[in-house]
PDB file of N, CA and C in Angstrom:
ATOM      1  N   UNK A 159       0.856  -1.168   0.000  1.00 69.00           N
ATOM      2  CA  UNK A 159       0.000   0.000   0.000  1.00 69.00           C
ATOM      3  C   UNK A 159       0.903   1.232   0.000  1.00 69.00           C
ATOM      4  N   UNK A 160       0.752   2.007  -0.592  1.00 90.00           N
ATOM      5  CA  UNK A 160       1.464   3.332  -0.815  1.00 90.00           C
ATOM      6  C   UNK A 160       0.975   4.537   0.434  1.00 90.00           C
ATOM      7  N   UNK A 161       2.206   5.457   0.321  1.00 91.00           N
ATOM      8  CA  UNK A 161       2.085   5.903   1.587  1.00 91.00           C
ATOM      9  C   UNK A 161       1.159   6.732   1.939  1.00 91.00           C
ATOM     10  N   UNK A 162       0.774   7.517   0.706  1.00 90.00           N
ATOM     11  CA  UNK A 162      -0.386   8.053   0.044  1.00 90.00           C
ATOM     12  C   UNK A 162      -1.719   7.782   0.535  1.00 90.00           C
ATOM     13  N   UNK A 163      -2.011   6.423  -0.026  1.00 88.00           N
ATOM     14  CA  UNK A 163      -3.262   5.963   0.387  1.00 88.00           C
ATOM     15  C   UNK A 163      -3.519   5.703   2.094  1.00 88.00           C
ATOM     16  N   UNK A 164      -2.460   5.346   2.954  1.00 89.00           N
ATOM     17  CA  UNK A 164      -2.442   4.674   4.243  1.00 89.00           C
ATOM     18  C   UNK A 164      -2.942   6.037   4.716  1.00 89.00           C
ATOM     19  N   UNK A 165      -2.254   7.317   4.142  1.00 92.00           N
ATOM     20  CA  UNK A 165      -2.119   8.519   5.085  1.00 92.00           C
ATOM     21  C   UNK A 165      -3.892   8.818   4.606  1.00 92.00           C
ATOM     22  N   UNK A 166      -4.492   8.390   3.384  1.00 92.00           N
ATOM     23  CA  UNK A 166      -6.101   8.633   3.209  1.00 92.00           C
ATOM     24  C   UNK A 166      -6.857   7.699   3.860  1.00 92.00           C
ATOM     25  N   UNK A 167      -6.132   6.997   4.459  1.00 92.00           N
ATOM     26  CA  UNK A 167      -7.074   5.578   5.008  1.00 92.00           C
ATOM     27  C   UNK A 167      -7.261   6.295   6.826  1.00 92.00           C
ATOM     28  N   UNK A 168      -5.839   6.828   7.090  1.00 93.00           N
ATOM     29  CA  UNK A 168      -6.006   6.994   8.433  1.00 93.00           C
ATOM     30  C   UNK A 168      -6.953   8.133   8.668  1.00 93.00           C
ATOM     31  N   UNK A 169      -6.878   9.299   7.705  1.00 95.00           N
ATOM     32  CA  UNK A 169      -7.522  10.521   7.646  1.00 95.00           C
ATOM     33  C   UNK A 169      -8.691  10.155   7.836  1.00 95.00           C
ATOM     34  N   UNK A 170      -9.113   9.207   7.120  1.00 95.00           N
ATOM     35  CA  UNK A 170     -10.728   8.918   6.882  1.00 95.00           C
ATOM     36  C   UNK A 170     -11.615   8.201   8.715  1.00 95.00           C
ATOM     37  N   UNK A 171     -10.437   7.393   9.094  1.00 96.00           N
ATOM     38  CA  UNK A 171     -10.633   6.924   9.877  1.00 96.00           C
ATOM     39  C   UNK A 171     -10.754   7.661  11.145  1.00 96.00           C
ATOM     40  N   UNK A 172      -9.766   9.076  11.183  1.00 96.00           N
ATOM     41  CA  UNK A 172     -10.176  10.017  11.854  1.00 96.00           C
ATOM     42  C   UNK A 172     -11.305  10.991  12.051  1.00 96.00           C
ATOM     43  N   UNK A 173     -11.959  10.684  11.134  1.00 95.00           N
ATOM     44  CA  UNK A 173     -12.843  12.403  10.960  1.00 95.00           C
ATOM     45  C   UNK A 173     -14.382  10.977  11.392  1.00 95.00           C
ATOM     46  N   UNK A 174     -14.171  10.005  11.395  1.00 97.00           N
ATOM     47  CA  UNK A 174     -15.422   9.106  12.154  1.00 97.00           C
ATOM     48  C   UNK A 174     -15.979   9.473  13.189  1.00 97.00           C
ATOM     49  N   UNK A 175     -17.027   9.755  13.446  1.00 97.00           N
ATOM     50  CA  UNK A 175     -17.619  10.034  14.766  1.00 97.00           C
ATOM     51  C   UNK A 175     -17.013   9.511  16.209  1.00 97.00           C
ATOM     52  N   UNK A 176     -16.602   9.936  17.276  1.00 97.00           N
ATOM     53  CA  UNK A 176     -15.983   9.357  18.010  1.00 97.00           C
ATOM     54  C   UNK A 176     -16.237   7.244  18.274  1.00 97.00           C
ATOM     55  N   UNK A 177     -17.380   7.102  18.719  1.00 97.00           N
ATOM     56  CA  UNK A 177     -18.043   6.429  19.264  1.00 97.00           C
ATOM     57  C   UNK A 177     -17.746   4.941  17.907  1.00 97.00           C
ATOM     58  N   UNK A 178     -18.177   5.391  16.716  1.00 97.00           N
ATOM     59  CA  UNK A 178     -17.910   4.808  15.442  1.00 97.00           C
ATOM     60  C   UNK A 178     -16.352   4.372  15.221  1.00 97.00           C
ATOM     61  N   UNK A 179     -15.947   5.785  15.490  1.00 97.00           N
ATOM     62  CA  UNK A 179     -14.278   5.731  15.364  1.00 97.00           C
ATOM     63  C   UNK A 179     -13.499   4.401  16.441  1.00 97.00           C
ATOM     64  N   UNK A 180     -14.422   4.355  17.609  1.00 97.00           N
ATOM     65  CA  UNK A 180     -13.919   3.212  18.412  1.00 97.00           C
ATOM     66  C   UNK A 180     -14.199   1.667  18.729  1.00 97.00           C
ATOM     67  N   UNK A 181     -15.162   1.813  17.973  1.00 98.00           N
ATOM     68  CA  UNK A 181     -16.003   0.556  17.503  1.00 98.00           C
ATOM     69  C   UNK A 181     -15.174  -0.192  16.435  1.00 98.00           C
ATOM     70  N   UNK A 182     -14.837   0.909  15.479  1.00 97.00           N
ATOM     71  CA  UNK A 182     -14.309   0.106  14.108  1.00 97.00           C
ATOM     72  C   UNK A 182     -12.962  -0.119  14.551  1.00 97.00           C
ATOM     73  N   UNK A 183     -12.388   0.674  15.385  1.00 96.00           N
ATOM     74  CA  UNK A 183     -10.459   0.459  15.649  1.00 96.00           C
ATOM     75  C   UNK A 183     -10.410  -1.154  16.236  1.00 96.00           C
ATOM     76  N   UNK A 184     -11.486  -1.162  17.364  1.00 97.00           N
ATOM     77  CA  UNK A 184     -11.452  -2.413  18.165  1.00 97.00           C
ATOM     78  C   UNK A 184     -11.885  -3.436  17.505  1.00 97.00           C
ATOM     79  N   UNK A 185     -13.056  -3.162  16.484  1.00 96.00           N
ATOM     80  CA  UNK A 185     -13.099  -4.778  15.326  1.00 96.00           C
ATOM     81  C   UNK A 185     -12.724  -5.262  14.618  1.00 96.00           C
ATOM     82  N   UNK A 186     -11.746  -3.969  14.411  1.00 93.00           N
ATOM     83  CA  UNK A 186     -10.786  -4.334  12.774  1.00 93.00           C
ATOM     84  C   UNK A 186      -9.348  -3.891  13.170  1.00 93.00           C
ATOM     85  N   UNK A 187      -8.975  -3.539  14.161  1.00 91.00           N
ATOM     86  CA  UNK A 187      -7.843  -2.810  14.202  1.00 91.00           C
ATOM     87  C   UNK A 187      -7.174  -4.267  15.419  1.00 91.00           C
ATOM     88  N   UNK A 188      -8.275  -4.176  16.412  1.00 94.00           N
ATOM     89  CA  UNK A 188      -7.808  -4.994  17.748  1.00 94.00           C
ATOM     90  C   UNK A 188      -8.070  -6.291  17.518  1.00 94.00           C
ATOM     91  N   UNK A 189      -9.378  -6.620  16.704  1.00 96.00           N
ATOM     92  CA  UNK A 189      -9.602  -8.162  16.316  1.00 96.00           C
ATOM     93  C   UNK A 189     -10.471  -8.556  17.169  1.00 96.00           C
ATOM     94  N   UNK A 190     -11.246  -7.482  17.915  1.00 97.00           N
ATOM     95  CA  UNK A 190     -12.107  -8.122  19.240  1.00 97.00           C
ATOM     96  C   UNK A 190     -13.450  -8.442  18.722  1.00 97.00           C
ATOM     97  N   UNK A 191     -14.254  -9.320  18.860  1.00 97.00           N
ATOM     98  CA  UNK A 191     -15.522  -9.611  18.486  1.00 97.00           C
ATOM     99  C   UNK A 191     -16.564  -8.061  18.761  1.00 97.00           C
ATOM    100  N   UNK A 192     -17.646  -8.219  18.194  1.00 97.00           N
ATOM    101  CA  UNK A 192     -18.988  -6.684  18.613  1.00 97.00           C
ATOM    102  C   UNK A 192     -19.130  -7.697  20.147  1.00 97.00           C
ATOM    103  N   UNK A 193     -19.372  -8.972  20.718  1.00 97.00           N
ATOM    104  CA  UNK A 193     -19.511  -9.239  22.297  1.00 97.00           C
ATOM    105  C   UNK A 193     -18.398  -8.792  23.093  1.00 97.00           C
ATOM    106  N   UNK A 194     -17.162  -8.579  22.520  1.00 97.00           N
ATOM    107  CA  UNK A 194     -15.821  -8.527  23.543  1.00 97.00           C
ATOM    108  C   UNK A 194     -16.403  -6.688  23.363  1.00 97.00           C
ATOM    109  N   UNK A 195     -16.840  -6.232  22.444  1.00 97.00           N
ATOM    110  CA  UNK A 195     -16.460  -4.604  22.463  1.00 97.00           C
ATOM    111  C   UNK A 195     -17.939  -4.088  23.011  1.00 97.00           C
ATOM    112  N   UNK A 196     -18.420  -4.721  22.899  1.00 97.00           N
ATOM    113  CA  UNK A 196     -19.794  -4.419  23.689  1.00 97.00           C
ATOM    114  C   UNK A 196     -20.024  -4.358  25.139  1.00 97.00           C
ATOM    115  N   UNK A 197     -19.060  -5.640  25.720  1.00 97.00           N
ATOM    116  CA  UNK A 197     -18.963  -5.446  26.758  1.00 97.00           C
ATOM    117  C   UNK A 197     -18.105  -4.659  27.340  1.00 97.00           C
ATOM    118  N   UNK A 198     -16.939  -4.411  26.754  1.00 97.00           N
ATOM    119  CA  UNK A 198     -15.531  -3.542  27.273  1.00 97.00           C
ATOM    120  C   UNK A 198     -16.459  -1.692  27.518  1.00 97.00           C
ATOM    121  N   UNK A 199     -17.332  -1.458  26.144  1.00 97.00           N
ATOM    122  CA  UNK A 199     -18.047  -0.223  26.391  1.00 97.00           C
ATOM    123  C   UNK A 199     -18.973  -0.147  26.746  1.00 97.00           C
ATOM    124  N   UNK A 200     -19.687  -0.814  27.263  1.00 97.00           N
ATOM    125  CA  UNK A 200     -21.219  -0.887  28.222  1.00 97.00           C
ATOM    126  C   UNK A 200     -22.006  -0.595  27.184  1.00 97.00           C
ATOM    127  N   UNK A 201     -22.187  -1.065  25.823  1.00 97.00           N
ATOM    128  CA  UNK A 201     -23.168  -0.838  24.865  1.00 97.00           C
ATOM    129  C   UNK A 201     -23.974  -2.513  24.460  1.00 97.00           C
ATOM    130  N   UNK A 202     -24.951  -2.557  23.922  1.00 97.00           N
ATOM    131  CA  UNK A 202     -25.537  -3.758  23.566  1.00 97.00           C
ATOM    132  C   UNK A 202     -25.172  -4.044  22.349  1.00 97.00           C
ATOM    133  N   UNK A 203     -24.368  -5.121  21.956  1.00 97.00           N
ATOM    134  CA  UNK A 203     -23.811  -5.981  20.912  1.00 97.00           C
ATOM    135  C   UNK A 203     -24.822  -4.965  19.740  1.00 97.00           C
ATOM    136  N   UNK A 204     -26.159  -4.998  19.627  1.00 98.00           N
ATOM    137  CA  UNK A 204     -26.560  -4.425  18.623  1.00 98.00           C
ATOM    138  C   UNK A 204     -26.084  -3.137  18.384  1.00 98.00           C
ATOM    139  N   UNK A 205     -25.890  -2.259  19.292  1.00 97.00           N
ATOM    140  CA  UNK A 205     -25.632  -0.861  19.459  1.00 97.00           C
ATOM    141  C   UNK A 205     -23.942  -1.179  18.530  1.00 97.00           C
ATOM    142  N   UNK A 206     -23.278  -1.891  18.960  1.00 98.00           N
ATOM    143  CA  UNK A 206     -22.207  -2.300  18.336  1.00 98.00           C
ATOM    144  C   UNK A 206     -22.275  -2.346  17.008  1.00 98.00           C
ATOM    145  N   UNK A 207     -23.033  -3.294  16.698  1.00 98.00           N
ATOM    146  CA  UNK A 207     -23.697  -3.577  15.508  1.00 98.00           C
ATOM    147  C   UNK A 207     -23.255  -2.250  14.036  1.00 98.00           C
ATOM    148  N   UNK A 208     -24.317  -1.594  14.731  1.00 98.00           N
ATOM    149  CA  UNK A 208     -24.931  -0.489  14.108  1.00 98.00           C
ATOM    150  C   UNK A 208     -23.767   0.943  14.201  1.00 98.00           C
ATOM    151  N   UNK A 209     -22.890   0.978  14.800  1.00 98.00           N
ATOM    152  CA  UNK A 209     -22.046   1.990  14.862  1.00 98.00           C
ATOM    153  C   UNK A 209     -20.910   1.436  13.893  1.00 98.00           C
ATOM    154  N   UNK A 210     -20.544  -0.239  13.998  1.00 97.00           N
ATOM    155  CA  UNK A 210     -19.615  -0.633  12.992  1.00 97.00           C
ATOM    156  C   UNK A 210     -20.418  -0.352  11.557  1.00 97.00           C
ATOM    157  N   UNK A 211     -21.604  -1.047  11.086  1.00 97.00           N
ATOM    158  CA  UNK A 211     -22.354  -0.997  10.307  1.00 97.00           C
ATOM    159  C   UNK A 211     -21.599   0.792   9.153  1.00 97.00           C
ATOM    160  N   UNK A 212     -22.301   1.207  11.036  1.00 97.00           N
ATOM    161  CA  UNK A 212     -22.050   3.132   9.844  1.00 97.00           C
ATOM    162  C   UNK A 212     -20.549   3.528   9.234  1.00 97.00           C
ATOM    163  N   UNK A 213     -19.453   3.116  10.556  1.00 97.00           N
ATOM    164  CA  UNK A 213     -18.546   3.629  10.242  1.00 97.00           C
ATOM    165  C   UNK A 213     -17.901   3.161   8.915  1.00 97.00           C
ATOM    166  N   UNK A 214     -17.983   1.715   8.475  1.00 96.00           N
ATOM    167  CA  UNK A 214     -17.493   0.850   7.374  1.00 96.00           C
ATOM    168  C   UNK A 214     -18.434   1.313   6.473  1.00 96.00           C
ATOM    169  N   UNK A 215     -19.957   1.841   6.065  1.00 96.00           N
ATOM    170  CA  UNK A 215     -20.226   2.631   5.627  1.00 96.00           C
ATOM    171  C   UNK A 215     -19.702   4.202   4.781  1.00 96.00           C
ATOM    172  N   UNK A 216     -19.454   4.855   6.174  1.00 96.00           N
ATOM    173  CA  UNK A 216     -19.013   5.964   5.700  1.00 96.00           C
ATOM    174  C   UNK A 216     -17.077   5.737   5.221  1.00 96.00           C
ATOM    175  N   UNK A 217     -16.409   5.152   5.917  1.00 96.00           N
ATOM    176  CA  UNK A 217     -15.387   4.931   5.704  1.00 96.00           C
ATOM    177  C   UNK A 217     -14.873   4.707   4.042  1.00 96.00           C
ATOM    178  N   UNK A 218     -16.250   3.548   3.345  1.00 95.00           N
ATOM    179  CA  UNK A 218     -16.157   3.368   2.248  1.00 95.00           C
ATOM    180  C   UNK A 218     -16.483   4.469   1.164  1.00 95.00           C
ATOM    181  N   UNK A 219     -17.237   5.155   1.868  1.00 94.00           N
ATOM    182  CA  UNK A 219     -17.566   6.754   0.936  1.00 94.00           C
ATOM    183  C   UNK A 219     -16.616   7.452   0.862  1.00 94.00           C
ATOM    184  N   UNK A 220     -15.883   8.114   1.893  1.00 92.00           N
ATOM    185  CA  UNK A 220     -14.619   8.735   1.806  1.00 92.00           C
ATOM    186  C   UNK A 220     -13.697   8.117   1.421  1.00 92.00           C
ATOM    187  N   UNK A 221     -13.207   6.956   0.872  1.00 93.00           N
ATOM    188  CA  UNK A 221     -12.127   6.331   0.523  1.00 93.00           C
ATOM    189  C   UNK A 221     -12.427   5.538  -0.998  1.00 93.00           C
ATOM    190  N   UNK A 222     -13.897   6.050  -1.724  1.00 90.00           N
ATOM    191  CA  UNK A 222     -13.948   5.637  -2.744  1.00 90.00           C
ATOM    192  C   UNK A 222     -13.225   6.614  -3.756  1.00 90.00           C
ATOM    193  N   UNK A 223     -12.567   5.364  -4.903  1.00 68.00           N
ATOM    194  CA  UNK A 223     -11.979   6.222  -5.978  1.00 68.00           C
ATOM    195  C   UNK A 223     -12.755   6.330  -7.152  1.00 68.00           C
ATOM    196  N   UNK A 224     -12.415   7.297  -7.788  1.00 37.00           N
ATOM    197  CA  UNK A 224     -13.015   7.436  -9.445  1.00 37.00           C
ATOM    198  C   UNK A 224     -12.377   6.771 -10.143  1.00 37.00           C
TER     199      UNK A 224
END
C-alpha cells in the first residue's frame, strides 16, 4: 500500500464520529468480536452492531476512488 493511500485511510478513519471511530479500531484494528467490544463499552452488541455498520459505511464513501 502506498504511503499516500495509508495517510487517506487513516484521515478517513479520523474524521469518524468518536463512538464509530472506536467501535471500528477495536473490530478491525484490535480483532475483538462486537460481544468482547460491547462489553468492554457498556453498549448492547446491537448498538455495536450499528455503529460498525455506519462507520465501514461511511469509511467506504470517503475512501472511494473514481
Amino acid at each position: 500500500m502506498s504511503r499516500e493511500r495509508a495517510n487517506e485511510i487513516t484521515e478517513a478513519v479520523e474524521s469518524l464520529p468518536a463512538r464509530q471511530r472506536t467501535v471500528f479500531t477495536m473490530c478491525h484494528l484490535a480483532e475483538q468480536t462486537t460481544a468482547e467490544v460491547s462489553q468492554a463499552l457498556g453498549l448492547s452488541e446491537a448498538t455495536v452492531r450499528v455503529h460498525l455498520f455506519r462507520a465501514i459505511r461511511k469509511l467506504r464513501r470517503l475512501l472511494e476512488r473514481d
